[in-house]
XYZ file of C-alpha atoms in Angstrom:
284
model
C -1.510 20.021 13.023
C -3.918 17.704 14.790
C -4.056 18.374 18.539
C -3.758 15.140 20.532
C -5.853 14.949 23.691
C -4.765 11.969 25.762
C -7.248 12.057 28.641
C -10.730 13.195 29.572
C -9.470 16.265 31.445
C -7.648 17.580 28.363
C -10.659 16.846 26.164
C -13.056 18.714 28.446
C -10.723 21.737 28.591
C -10.450 21.786 24.784
C -14.198 21.398 24.347
C -14.924 24.258 26.770
C -12.903 26.651 24.620
C -14.927 26.094 21.452
C -17.133 29.023 20.588
C -20.835 28.534 21.055
C -21.899 29.032 17.435
C -19.399 26.640 15.851
C -20.600 23.149 14.942
C -18.483 20.256 16.159
C -18.270 17.026 14.162
C -17.047 13.755 15.677
C -15.803 10.513 14.147
C -15.171 7.744 16.713
C -12.835 4.972 15.528
C -10.715 2.105 16.814
C -7.796 3.220 14.644
C -6.076 1.276 11.849
C -7.501 3.989 9.625
C -8.179 3.405 5.929
C -9.920 5.264 3.108
C -13.324 4.373 4.547
C -12.512 6.151 7.797
C -11.118 9.122 5.909
C -14.363 9.471 3.970
C -16.132 9.782 7.336
C -13.708 12.551 8.344
C -14.522 14.376 5.111
C -18.244 13.953 5.732
C -17.849 15.365 9.238
C -15.887 18.300 7.836
C -18.728 19.037 5.441
C -21.238 19.088 8.290
C -19.240 20.974 10.930
C -16.758 23.770 11.523
C -14.430 21.749 13.749
C -13.739 18.010 13.528
C -12.476 15.707 16.255
C -11.764 11.996 15.890
C -11.138 9.412 18.563
C -9.018 6.282 18.529
C -9.899 3.800 21.242
C -9.771 0.021 20.919
C -12.700 -0.677 23.190
C -12.223 -3.903 25.174
C -15.907 -4.091 26.104
C -16.973 -4.888 22.539
C -14.618 -7.841 22.076
C -15.594 -11.336 23.113
C -13.232 -13.682 25.001
C -12.117 -15.486 21.833
C -11.940 -12.450 19.552
C -9.027 -10.374 18.293
C -8.557 -7.658 20.945
C -4.894 -8.455 21.551
C -3.952 -8.545 17.875
C -6.202 -5.740 16.603
C -3.931 -3.506 14.469
C -2.701 -0.332 16.186
C -0.571 1.676 13.685
C -0.861 4.874 15.727
C 1.807 6.994 14.005
C 0.376 6.233 10.560
C -3.123 7.022 11.835
C -2.032 10.401 13.178
C -0.358 11.217 9.854
C -3.625 10.443 8.023
C -5.659 12.597 10.388
C -3.247 15.503 9.975
C -3.329 15.149 6.186
C -7.133 15.249 6.336
C -7.116 18.423 8.429
C -8.762 16.856 11.476
C -8.529 19.423 14.267
C -8.175 17.138 17.278
C -7.721 13.505 18.245
C -9.000 12.043 21.504
C -6.650 9.202 22.419
C -7.638 7.911 25.858
C -6.307 4.935 27.759
C -8.498 2.052 28.877
C -7.908 3.130 32.492
C -9.138 6.643 31.745
C -12.266 5.456 29.954
C -13.105 2.722 32.459
C -11.862 3.675 35.934
C -11.455 0.943 38.517
C -14.821 -0.118 39.849
C -16.832 1.058 36.844
C -20.070 -0.930 36.927
C -22.510 0.838 34.589
C -23.331 -0.448 31.115
C -25.679 0.802 28.395
C -27.769 -1.754 26.530
C -30.188 -1.445 23.599
C -32.425 -4.499 23.650
C -34.166 -4.793 20.263
C -32.108 -3.678 17.266
C -28.997 -5.239 18.801
C -30.553 -8.706 19.079
C -30.245 -10.363 15.638
C -27.336 -10.691 13.183
C -24.073 -9.812 14.953
C -25.921 -9.549 18.257
C -26.878 -13.213 18.046
C -23.357 -14.360 17.217
C -21.328 -11.899 19.351
C -23.076 -11.772 22.761
C -22.274 -8.606 24.682
C -20.727 -6.885 21.662
C -23.331 -4.174 21.233
C -23.540 -3.541 24.960
C -19.869 -2.653 24.734
C -20.513 -0.462 21.688
C -23.390 1.498 23.210
C -21.537 1.965 26.488
C -18.426 3.429 24.880
C -20.312 5.485 22.306
C -22.525 7.106 24.921
C -19.450 7.879 27.023
C -17.710 9.417 24.019
C -20.757 11.471 23.054
C -21.049 12.739 26.631
C -17.381 13.704 26.673
C -17.070 15.251 23.211
C -20.564 16.802 23.081
C -20.605 17.002 19.279
C -23.386 18.455 17.174
C -22.962 15.648 14.634
C -21.292 12.228 14.756
C -20.488 10.104 11.707
C -20.501 6.302 11.552
C -19.853 3.980 8.609
C -22.682 2.128 6.877
C -20.441 -0.953 6.615
C -21.401 -1.563 10.241
C -25.091 -1.132 9.458
C -26.345 -2.792 12.624
C -24.031 -0.675 14.747
C -25.468 2.428 13.067
C -29.017 1.272 13.764
C -28.241 0.477 17.402
C -26.577 3.854 17.971
C -29.421 5.710 16.262
C -31.926 3.924 18.507
C -29.875 4.644 21.639
C -29.560 8.336 20.742
C -33.314 8.534 20.096
C -34.342 6.652 23.218
C -31.981 8.470 25.584
C -32.516 11.958 24.077
C -28.858 12.483 23.276
C -28.569 15.893 21.533
C -26.555 14.820 18.489
C -27.274 14.204 14.810
C -26.072 10.785 13.632
C -24.907 10.588 10.011
C -24.070 7.434 8.078
C -21.152 7.387 5.657
C -21.405 5.130 2.589
C -19.364 1.939 2.326
C -15.994 2.407 0.610
C -14.818 -0.586 -1.401
C -11.770 -1.979 -3.118
C -11.911 -2.176 -6.916
C -13.133 -5.789 -6.684
C -15.954 -4.876 -4.313
C -14.487 -5.926 -0.963
C -15.607 -3.486 1.727
C -12.680 -1.718 3.362
C -12.053 -2.970 6.882
C -9.186 -2.740 9.327
C -9.393 -6.524 9.618
C -8.670 -7.086 5.906
C -4.950 -7.071 6.769
C -5.472 -10.447 8.466
C -6.512 -12.168 5.219
C -4.159 -14.644 3.570
C -3.659 -14.287 -0.184
C -6.093 -17.136 -0.799
C -8.729 -15.725 1.547
C -8.311 -12.244 0.075
C -9.000 -13.689 -3.376
C -12.245 -15.244 -2.132
C -13.410 -12.291 -0.016
C -15.107 -10.314 -2.856
C -17.734 -13.067 -2.991
C -19.419 -11.402 -0.001
C -20.189 -8.319 -2.066
C -20.969 -10.419 -5.110
C -23.564 -12.318 -3.084
C -25.237 -9.044 -2.117
C -25.279 -7.850 -5.721
C -26.690 -11.171 -6.925
C -29.555 -10.879 -4.473
C -30.133 -7.269 -5.471
C -30.370 -8.380 -9.113
C -32.848 -11.129 -8.207
C -34.941 -8.623 -6.246
C -34.949 -6.165 -9.136
C -35.961 -9.083 -11.332
C -39.084 -9.648 -9.264
C -38.086 -12.026 -6.431
C -39.287 -10.601 -3.097
C -39.368 -13.738 -0.919
C -36.787 -13.194 1.839
C -35.901 -16.864 2.291
C -35.355 -17.375 -1.426
C -33.259 -14.208 -1.662
C -31.040 -15.341 1.224
C -30.632 -18.709 -0.495
C -29.360 -16.967 -3.621
C -26.786 -15.130 -1.521
C -25.602 -18.282 0.216
C -25.242 -20.048 -3.147
C -22.784 -17.367 -4.266
C -20.704 -17.818 -1.094
C -20.682 -21.584 -1.716
C -18.487 -20.980 -4.763
C -15.505 -20.931 -2.386
C -14.839 -23.466 0.341
C -12.673 -20.862 2.077
C -15.803 -18.937 3.095
C -17.652 -20.165 6.189
C -20.946 -18.198 6.389
C -22.104 -17.107 9.813
C -25.325 -15.534 8.581
C -26.918 -14.292 5.359
C -30.182 -12.536 6.157
C -32.834 -10.230 4.756
C -34.057 -7.858 7.465
C -36.255 -4.829 8.028
C -33.988 -1.840 7.301
C -34.832 0.036 10.513
C -35.807 -2.430 13.241
C -33.698 -5.279 11.771
C -36.627 -7.549 12.507
C -37.221 -10.678 10.432
C -39.374 -10.257 7.317
C -40.991 -12.820 5.020
C -41.068 -10.634 1.922
C -39.442 -7.386 0.853
C -42.194 -4.769 0.779
C -42.558 -1.013 0.630
C -39.966 -0.439 3.384
C -37.256 -2.227 1.439
C -34.737 -4.392 3.267
C -31.234 -4.655 4.615
C -29.233 -7.503 3.126
C -26.620 -8.544 5.680
C -23.859 -11.127 5.512
C -21.142 -12.268 7.917
C -18.579 -14.971 7.219
C -15.245 -16.312 8.387
C -12.313 -16.619 6.020
C -9.656 -18.453 7.969
C -9.564 -16.735 11.365
C -10.912 -13.447 9.979
C -14.546 -12.473 10.321
C -15.898 -10.107 7.658
C -19.284 -8.405 7.335
C -21.000 -6.581 4.489
C -24.441 -5.265 3.658
C -26.603 -3.620 1.032
C -29.879 -1.719 1.266
C -32.731 -2.639 -1.056
C -35.096 0.145 -2.008
C -38.755 -0.543 -1.370
C -40.022 1.248 -4.475
C -39.484 -1.632 -6.913
């Protein structure tokens, strides 16, 4: 049975009892768990002796007009999934416990967080880095696992951990998809039937650009144009960005060279914002 730790005091007491030689794996989440999350739990289990997850819908990473109030919170179902996966413990803190009255310290990465979602969701990554550093300080894991679907989040966290000398190994879990290619996301439940039918075009746009790249097209602007043309097949999709970026720094590039590239797309379908990405190898 998964042990539920509802505050920082309980978490610290549990962590203090773990034997020194055992490796601890950590998977932070906002809940509404799906098969993508469960693959991260399995990856953590393969890299550690004990696995702890967290569920915390972090208010700092939501903008004023975003979906904090309606973000899905199926807690009982989430706990059942964690128990079925053999997760040893769940950290389930309150907002008041994580951010005591008067809290005035934030953590901000200032380069990797700038483009893509950083340009369209101001303050989002500051909220992410603040809560992730707090969680890493509290849990003190040897390894933490994050999903590649949020590629920029992974890059920001990796940079923060490097820059601040946080003693943890960051692993990325591969994107898990529906049969039609749509990346699993807790927000997919918001999609209407019509928007759900159009949503696989995000992945199709990435694959079309990958095919063009493998066919010899390396110009970043032309590749992005190919991706946008695929999204234009549905008027239900309102692109926010479709970009070809350096895979590590996320800086702008003119051509895809030896380092490869990250293809990144964000779009609105109705009121739902979806993201997806694909890594291009640089050895073509």
